[in-house]
XYZ file of C-alpha atoms in Angstrom:
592
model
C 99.636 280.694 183.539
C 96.498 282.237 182.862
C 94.844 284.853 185.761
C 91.489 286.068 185.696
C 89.369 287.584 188.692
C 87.418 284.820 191.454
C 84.203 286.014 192.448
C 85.182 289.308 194.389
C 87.761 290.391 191.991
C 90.226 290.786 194.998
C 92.594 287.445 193.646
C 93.423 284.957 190.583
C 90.349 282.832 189.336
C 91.360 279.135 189.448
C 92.876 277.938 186.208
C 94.273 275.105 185.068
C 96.173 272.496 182.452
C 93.169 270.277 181.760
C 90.262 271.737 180.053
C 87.402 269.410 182.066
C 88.518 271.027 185.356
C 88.918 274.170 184.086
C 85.544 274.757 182.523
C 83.815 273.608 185.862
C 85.670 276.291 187.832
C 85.070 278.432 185.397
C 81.606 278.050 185.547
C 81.686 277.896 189.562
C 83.527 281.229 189.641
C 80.942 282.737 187.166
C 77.925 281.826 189.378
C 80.186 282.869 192.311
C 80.719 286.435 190.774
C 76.399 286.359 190.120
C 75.759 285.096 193.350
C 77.707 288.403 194.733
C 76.182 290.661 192.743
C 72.356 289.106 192.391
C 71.721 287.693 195.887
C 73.785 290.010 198.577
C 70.087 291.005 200.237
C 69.331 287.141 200.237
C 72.774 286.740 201.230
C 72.898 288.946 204.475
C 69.309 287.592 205.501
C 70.513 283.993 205.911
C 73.945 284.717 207.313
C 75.917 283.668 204.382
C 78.617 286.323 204.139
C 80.888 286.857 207.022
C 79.075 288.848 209.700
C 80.855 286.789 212.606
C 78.972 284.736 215.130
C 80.198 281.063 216.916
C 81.564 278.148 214.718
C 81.640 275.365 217.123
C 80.292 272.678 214.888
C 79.128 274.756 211.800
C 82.339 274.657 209.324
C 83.565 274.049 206.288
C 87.354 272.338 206.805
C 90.282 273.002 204.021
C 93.345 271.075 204.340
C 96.475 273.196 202.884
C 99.873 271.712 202.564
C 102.357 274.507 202.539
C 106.066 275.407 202.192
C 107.258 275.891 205.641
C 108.717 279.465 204.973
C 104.835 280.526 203.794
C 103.322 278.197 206.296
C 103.239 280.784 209.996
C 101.999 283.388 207.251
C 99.005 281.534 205.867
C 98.240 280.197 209.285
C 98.069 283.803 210.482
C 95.271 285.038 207.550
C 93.362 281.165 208.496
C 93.638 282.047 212.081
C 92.316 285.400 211.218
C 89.489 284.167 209.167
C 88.335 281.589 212.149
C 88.171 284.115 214.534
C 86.338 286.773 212.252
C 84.304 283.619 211.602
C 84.600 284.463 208.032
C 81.802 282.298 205.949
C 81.730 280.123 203.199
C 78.408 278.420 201.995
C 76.926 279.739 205.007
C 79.192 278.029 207.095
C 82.519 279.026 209.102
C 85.738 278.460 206.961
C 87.629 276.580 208.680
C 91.081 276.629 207.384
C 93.947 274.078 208.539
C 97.595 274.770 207.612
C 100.482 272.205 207.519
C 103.801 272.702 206.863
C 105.363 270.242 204.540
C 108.690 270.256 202.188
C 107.568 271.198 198.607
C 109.812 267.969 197.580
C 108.311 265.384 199.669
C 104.913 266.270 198.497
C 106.227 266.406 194.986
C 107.336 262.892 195.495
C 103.982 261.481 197.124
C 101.939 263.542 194.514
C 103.903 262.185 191.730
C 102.576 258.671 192.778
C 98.892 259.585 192.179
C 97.803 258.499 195.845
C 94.239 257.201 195.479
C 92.488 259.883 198.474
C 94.933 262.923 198.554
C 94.988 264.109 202.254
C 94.861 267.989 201.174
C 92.600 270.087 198.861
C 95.283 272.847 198.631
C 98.942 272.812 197.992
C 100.908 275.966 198.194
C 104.497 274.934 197.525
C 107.341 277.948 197.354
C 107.508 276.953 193.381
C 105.658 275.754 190.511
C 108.571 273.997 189.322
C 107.443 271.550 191.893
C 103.998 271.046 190.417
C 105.280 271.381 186.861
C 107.252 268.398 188.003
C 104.550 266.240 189.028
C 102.603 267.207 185.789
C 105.603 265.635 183.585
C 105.597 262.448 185.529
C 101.842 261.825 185.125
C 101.274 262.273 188.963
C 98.050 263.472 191.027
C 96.464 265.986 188.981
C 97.080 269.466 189.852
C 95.210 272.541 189.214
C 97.551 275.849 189.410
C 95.287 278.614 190.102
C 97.673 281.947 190.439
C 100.205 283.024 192.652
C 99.628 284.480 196.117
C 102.878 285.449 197.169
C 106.566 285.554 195.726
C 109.975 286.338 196.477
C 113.593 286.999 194.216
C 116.581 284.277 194.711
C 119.580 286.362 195.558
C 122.806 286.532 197.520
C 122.904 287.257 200.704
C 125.897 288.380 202.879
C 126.897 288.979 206.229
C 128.650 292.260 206.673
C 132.366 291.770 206.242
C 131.420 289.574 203.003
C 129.597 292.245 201.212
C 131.906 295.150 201.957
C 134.319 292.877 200.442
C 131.896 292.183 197.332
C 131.811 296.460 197.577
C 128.048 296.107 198.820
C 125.961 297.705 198.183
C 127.603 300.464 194.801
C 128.920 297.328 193.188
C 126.491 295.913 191.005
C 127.018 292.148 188.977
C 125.459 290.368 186.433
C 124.191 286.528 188.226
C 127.309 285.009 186.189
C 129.756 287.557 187.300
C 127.869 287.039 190.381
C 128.665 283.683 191.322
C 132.264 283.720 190.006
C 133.273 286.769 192.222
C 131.239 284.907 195.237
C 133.522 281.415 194.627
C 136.538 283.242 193.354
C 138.093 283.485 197.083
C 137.221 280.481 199.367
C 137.529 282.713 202.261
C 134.180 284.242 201.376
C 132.445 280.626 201.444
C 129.710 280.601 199.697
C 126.610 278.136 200.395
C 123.041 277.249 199.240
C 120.595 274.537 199.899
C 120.684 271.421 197.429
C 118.833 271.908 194.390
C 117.922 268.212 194.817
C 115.342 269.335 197.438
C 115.290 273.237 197.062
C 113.448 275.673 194.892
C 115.801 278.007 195.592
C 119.107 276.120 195.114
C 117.286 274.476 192.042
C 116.332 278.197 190.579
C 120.397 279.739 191.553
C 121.724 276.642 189.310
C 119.636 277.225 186.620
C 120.632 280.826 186.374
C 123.947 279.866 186.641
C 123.201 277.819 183.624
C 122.092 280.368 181.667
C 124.628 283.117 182.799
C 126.985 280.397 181.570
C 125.630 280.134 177.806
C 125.714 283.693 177.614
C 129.360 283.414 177.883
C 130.530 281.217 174.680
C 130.263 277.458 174.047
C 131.925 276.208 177.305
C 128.491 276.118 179.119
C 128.080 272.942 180.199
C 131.961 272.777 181.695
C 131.646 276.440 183.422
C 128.153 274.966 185.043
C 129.865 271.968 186.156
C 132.745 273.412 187.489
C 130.324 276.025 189.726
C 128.459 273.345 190.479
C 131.744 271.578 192.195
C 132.129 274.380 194.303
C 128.535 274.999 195.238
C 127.996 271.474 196.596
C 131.566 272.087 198.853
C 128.703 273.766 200.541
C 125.473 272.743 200.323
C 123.067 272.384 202.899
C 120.325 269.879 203.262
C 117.095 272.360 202.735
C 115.835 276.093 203.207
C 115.699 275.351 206.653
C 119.172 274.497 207.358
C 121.003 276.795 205.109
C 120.890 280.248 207.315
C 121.765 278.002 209.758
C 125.289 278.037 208.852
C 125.908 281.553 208.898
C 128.201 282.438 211.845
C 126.216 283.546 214.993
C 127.898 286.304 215.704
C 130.862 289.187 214.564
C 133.155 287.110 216.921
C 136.984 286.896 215.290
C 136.262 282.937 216.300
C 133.254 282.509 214.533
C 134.414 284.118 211.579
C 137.358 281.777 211.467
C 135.227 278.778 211.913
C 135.320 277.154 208.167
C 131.921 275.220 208.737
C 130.472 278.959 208.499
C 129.385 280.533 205.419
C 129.283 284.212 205.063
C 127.388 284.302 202.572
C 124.479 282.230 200.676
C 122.796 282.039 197.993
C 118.418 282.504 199.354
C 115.494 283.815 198.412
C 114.651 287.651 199.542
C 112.355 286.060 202.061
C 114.575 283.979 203.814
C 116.969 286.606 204.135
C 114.064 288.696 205.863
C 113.562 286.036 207.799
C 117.226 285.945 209.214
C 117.332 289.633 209.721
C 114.286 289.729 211.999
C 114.694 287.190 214.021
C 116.178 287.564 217.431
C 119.520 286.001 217.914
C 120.008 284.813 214.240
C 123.777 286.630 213.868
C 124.600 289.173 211.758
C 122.315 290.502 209.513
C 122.324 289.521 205.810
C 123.409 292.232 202.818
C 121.489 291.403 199.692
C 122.817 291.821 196.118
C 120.522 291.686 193.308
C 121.589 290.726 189.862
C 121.400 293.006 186.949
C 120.069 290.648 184.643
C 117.371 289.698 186.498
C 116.762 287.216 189.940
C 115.009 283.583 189.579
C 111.466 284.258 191.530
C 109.978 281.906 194.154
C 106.182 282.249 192.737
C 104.202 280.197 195.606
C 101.264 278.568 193.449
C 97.991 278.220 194.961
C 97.249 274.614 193.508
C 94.546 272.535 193.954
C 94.893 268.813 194.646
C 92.814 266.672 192.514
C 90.038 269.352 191.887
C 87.883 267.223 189.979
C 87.327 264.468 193.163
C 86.947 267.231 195.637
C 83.378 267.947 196.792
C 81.371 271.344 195.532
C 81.672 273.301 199.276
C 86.061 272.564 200.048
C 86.029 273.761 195.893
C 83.755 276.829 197.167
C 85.982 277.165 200.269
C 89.653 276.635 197.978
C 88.503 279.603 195.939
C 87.163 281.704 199.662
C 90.447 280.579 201.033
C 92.637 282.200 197.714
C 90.249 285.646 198.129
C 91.464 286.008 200.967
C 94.759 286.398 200.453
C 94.388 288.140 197.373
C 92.787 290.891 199.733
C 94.321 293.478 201.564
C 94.326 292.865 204.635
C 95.998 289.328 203.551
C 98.495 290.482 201.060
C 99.338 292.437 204.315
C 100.101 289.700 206.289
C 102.049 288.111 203.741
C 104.036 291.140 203.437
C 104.872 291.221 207.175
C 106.320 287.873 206.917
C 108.513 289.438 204.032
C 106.521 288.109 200.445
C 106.258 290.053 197.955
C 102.493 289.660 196.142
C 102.197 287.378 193.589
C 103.432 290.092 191.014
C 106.498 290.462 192.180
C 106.016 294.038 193.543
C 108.829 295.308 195.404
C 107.993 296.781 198.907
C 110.045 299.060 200.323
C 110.131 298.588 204.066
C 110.226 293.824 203.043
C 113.346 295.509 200.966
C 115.315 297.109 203.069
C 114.530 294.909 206.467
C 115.659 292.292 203.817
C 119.085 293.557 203.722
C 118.774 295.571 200.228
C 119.899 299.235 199.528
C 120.153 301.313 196.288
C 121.167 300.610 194.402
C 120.152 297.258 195.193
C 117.429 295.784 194.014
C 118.038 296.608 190.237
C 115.194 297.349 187.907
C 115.758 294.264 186.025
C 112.433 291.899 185.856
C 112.449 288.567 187.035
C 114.390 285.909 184.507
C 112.702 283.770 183.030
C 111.630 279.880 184.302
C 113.606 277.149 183.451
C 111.419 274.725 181.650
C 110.686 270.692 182.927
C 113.714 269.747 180.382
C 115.645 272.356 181.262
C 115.573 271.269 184.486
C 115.887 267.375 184.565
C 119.153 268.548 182.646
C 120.191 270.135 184.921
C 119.587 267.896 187.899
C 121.362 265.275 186.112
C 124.004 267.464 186.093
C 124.173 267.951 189.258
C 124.145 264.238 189.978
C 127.265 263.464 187.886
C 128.643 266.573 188.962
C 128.531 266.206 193.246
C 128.055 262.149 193.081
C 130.369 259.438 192.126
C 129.380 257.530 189.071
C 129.457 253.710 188.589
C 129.307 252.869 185.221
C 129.214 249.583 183.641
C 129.956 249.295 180.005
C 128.956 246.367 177.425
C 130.852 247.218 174.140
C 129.683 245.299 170.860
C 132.110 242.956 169.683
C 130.638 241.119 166.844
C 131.954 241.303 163.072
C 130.081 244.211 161.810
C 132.080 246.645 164.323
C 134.839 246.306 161.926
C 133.167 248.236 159.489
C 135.067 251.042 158.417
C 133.079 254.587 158.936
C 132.775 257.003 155.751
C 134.593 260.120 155.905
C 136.712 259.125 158.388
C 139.726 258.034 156.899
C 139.626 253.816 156.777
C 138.657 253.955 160.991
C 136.234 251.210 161.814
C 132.775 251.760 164.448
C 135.072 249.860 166.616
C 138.050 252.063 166.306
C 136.294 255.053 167.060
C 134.138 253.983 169.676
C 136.534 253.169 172.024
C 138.368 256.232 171.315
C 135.400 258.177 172.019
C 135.027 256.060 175.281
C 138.466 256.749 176.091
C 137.741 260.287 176.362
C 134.357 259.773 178.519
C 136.924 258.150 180.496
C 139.091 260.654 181.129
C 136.578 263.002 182.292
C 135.587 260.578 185.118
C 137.432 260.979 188.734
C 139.230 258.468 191.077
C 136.124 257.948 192.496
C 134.217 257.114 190.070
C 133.625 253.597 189.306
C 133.964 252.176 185.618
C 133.816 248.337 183.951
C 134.009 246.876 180.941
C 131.787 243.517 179.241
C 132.140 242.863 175.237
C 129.683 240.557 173.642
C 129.458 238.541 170.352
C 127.919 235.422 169.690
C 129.457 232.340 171.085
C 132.262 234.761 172.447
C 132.965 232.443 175.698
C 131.679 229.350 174.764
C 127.748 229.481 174.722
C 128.094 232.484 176.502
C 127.890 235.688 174.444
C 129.646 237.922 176.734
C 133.039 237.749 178.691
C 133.666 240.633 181.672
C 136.853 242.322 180.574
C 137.249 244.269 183.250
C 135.250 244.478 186.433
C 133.425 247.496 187.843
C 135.285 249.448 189.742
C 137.111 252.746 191.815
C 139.390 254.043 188.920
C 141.528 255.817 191.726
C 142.293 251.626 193.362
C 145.607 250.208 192.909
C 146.293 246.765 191.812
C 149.090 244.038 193.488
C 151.587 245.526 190.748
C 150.619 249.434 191.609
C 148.840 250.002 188.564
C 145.367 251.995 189.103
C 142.129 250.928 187.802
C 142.129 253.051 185.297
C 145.345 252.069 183.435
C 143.729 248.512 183.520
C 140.512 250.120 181.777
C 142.193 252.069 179.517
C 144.397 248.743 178.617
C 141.038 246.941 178.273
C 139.497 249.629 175.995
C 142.646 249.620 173.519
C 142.667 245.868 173.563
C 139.053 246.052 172.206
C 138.338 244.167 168.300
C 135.628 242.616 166.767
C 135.140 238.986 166.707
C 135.446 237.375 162.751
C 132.843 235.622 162.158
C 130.464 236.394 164.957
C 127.085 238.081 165.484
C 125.296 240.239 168.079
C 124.608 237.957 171.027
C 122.145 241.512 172.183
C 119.975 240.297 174.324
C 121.509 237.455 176.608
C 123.987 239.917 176.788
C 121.790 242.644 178.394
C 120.342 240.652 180.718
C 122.993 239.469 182.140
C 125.187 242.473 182.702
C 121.589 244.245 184.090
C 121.446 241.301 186.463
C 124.940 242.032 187.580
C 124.677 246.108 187.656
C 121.729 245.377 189.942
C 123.426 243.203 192.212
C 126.643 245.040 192.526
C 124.315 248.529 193.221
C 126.192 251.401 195.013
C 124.380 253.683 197.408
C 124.944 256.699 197.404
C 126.230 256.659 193.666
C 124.690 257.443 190.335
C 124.618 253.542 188.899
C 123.855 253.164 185.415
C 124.411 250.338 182.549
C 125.610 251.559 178.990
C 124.955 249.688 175.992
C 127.498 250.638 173.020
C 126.192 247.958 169.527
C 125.721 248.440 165.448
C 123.895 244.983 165.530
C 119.997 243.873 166.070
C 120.511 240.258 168.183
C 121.717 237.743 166.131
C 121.360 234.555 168.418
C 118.280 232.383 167.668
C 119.294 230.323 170.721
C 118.784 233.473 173.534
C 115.692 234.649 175.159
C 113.215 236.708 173.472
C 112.474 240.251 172.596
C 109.536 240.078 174.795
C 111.037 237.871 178.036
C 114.171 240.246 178.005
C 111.487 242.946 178.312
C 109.569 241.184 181.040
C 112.867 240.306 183.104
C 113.733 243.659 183.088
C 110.608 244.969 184.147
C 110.759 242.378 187.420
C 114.397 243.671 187.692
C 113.971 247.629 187.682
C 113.798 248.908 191.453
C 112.823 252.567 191.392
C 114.382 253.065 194.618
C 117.955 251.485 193.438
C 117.757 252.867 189.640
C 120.045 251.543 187.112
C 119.121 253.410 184.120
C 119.648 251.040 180.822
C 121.514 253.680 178.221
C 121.959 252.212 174.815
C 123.770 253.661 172.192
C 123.121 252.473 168.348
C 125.988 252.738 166.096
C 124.762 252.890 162.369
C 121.948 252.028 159.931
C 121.446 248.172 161.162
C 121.290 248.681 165.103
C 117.571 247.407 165.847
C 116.461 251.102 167.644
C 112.909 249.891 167.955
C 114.127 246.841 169.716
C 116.404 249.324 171.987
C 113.766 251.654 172.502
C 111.240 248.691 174.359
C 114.433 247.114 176.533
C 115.675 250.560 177.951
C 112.018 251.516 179.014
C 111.812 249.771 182.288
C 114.887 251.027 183.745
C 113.907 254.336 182.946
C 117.028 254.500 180.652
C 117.127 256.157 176.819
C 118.018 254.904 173.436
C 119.755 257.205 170.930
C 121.248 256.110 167.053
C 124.641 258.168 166.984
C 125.445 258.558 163.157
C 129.164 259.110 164.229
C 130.637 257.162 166.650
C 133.451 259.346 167.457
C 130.870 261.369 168.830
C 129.187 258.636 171.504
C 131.190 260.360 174.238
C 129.336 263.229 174.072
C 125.801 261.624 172.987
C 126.746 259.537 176.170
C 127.424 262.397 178.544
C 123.750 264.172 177.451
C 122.260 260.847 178.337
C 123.617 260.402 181.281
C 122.860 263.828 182.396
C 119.193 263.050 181.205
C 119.007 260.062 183.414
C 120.555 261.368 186.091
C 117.743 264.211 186.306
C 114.923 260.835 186.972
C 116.983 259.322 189.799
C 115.808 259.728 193.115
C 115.704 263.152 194.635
């Protein structure tokens, strides 16, 4: 993101993504930076700049929403601003702090409310704000960083002399593995579902993993298994399950970690607070540590009147400026740079050679992410899947370059392997559909949804029943595509059979556009489904066309309300892993 200098030079200049707003704070930071330099006689003659003196009723009021770890630390530079009585427009500034989770106000800003109760947000990320860009949400206006801190891995004591703290130095990925390696050492973080910083460790165990070869994705998954053994519900909670103190007893107790993976700050945090437990060891990776970059972002910019703009960008100076980078720094931030401070360091828990030299790593992007969060969700949730396998004629087609095997043939093979990577508690059905398959009804329910781990009368488990169902699978002579009855109907049931508390989605295997004049309409199917979708139950529609004659377009407009994907896969002994991307893509829109 782009930095240039606000009126006194001391910070960032607000910037932003969309060119109207940032031409007109362009222009009100020029005319700021003129007014400085042209009118500081007329300035000082009408009490304009900040020569103290009573604010009882004479203020200008800026609500900031902040990330609770930066929150006492912003309060303490507004406190100190209201007391030096610190001017804006001629008036007091009048600064008002409130601590808020960056990921609930992600959520409520990505539902564009209509009068946004804050002019300023300052989460602990800008992947939070990047976020709300991508789903079309408030409009946000990044305008620099004011603060940051490194994602690294903290231990207590015992833990890190184990890890050979602090000589031995890792790489993140060797990191991580010798971390999980031994359960004894018990390593936790805070859920990247609602955490910057457990969000930022996954993704750079992500990347340390496609450094490694072409096993990326099942290295991820398989840290990500043992991560969420741990995981704690925020950045609040997670030091909280360090032991309290050196005690054999609480070192024994196996709902303590001894070590987590935190940002620099939080790990300062721990340390200097009285009664916290042992103090916290950092190690720094080689290769460089994510960075917590705590935006300054304004809410809406273009709705918000000309003096709380004036008093955003007053606000922002002042932390840029000494005496406020010092605060920040006494609350253990580094400035917005990333400049490493010695005495933040080593209260922190680092020592040489700890921090490396390394620079920060680089961002994951939006996509990046929502991959990854749909990893996650397949990963640490159960998955109910239902799936509606084409039937009709055309399925018998046999598939060039693949030795006489028809779509059909290999499509359930490949679906036979998605099924083996699911787990006993993962749910799994099976529909087929042709036209006129079960009398006028297009569809029959081959098998229903359910736990593959269950056990029938006869002691047979779920699974063996699917994978029965899946070999039994052939096309229908004779038939069409009964597509769109079809869909509806097996939505219809995937929404009324919804599981809490598991990631719920409907998949969609044809070759076929709808071949039944008799059903309901293009249009109506798409309507239906629009009443049906329930953003706060999701069941993400993914359909998967098979060949040159699947109707994609068609696809494309009925997967769109569930927030589901279509994708055309050339080779259908490939759909388990076309499937697997998609699912991971959905999973990254469910609800965080």
């Amino acid at each position: 993101m782009g930095r240039h200098s606000l009126p006194d030079g001391s910070a960032p200049a607000i910037t932003g993504s969309r060119p109207p707003a940032r031409r007109r704070t362009l222009v009100l930071a020029t005319g700021l930076a003129l007014a400085v330099v042209a009118g500081s006689v007329v300035a000082l003659r009408s009490g304009l700049l900040p020569l103290g003196g009573p604010c009882a009723s004479n203020s200008t009021r800026l609500d900031v929403a902040a990330a609770p770890d930066i929150a006492p630390a912003l309060e303490a530079v507004a406190r100190t601003a209201r007391d030096g009585a610190i001017r804006t427009d001629g008036k007091c500034l009048d600064v008002q702090i409130t601590a808020r989770a960056a990921h609930d106000l992600a959520d409520a800003f990505g539902q564009r409310p209509a009068d946004p109760e804050f002019q300023v947000w300052i989460p602990d990320s800008s992947l939070w704000a990047e976020r709300v860009g991508a789903e079309r949400g408030t409009p946000l206006t990044t305008a620099g960083t004011i603060a940051s801190s490194p994602v690294v891995l903290g231990a207590v004591p015992a833990a890190a002399t184990s890890l050979g703290w602090p000589a031995r130095t890792y790489r993140w990925a060797e990191l991580t593995r010798a971390a999980t390696s031994s359960g004894a050492l018990r390593l936790g973080m805070a859920d990247p579902a609602r955490s910057a910083t457990g969000l930022l460790a996954l993704a750079r165990t992500s990347a340390a993993a496609g450094t490694e070869g072409d096993d990326a994705d099942t290295r991820t998954a398989a840290a990500a298994k043992l991560l969420h053994q741990r995981v704690a519900d925020g950045d609040r909670s997670v030091t909280a399950t360090l032991p309290k103190d050196d005690s054999g007893a609480a070192r024994d107790n196996p709902r303590r970690n001894w070590a987590l993976l935190l940002s620099e700050q939080a790990a300062y945090a721990h340390n200097t607070e009285s009664g916290s437990g042992p103090s916290l060891d950092l190690f720094y990776p080689q290769d460089g540590a994510a960075r917590l970059d705590y935006p300054y972002v304004l809410v809406d910019d273009e709705e918000m009147r000309p003096d709380q703009t004036r008093a955003a960008n007053r606000f922002m100076t002042l932390l840029g400026e000494a005496s406020g980078q010092r605060i920040l720094r006494a609350h253990g931030f580094r400035d917005g740079n990333g400049r490493a401070d010695s005495r933040v360091i080593r209260t922190a828990g680092g020592r040489a050679p700890q921090p490396s030299s390394a620079g920060p790593a680089d961002p994951p992007t939006v996509r990046e992410l929502q991959a990854l969060m749909g990893m996650w969700t397949i990963t640490v949730q159960s998955t109910r899947l239902t799936t509606v396998v084409d039937a009709s004629a055309s399925m018998g087609t046999p598939v060039p370059g693949q030795g006489g095997r028809t779509r059909m043939q290999l499509a359930k093979n490949s679906l036979l392997q998605a099924l083996a990577t699911c787990t006993p508690d993962d749910e799994f059905g099976l529909w087929k559909f042709a036209t006129f398959l079960d009398g006028p009804r297009d569809y029959a329910e081959v098998a229903s949804t359910g736990r593959l781990g269950d056990r029938d009368t006869n002691g047979g488990t779920h699974r063996d029943a699917l994978t029965a169902a899946l070999d039994s699978l052939t096309p229908e002579a004779r038939s069409g595509a009964g597509l769109y009855d079809t869909t509806l109907a097996a939505y219809e049931k995937a929404r009324t059979t919804y599981a809490s508390g598991k990631f719920n989605a409907l998949v969609l295997v044809t070759d076929s556009a709808n071949e039944d004049s008799g059903s309901i309409g293009l249009d109506a199917l798409v309507a239906r489904l629009t009443e049906l979708a329930d953003p706060k139950r999701p069941v993400p529609l993914i359909a998967l066309a098979l060949g040159p004659d699947a109707d994609t377009s068609a696809l494309e407009r009925i997967v769109a309300p569930t927030g589901g994907s279509a994708h055309r896969v050339d080779d259908p002994s490939q759909l388990h892993r076309v499937l697997l991307k998609a699912i991971i893509t959905a999973g990254g829109k469910g609800p965080r």
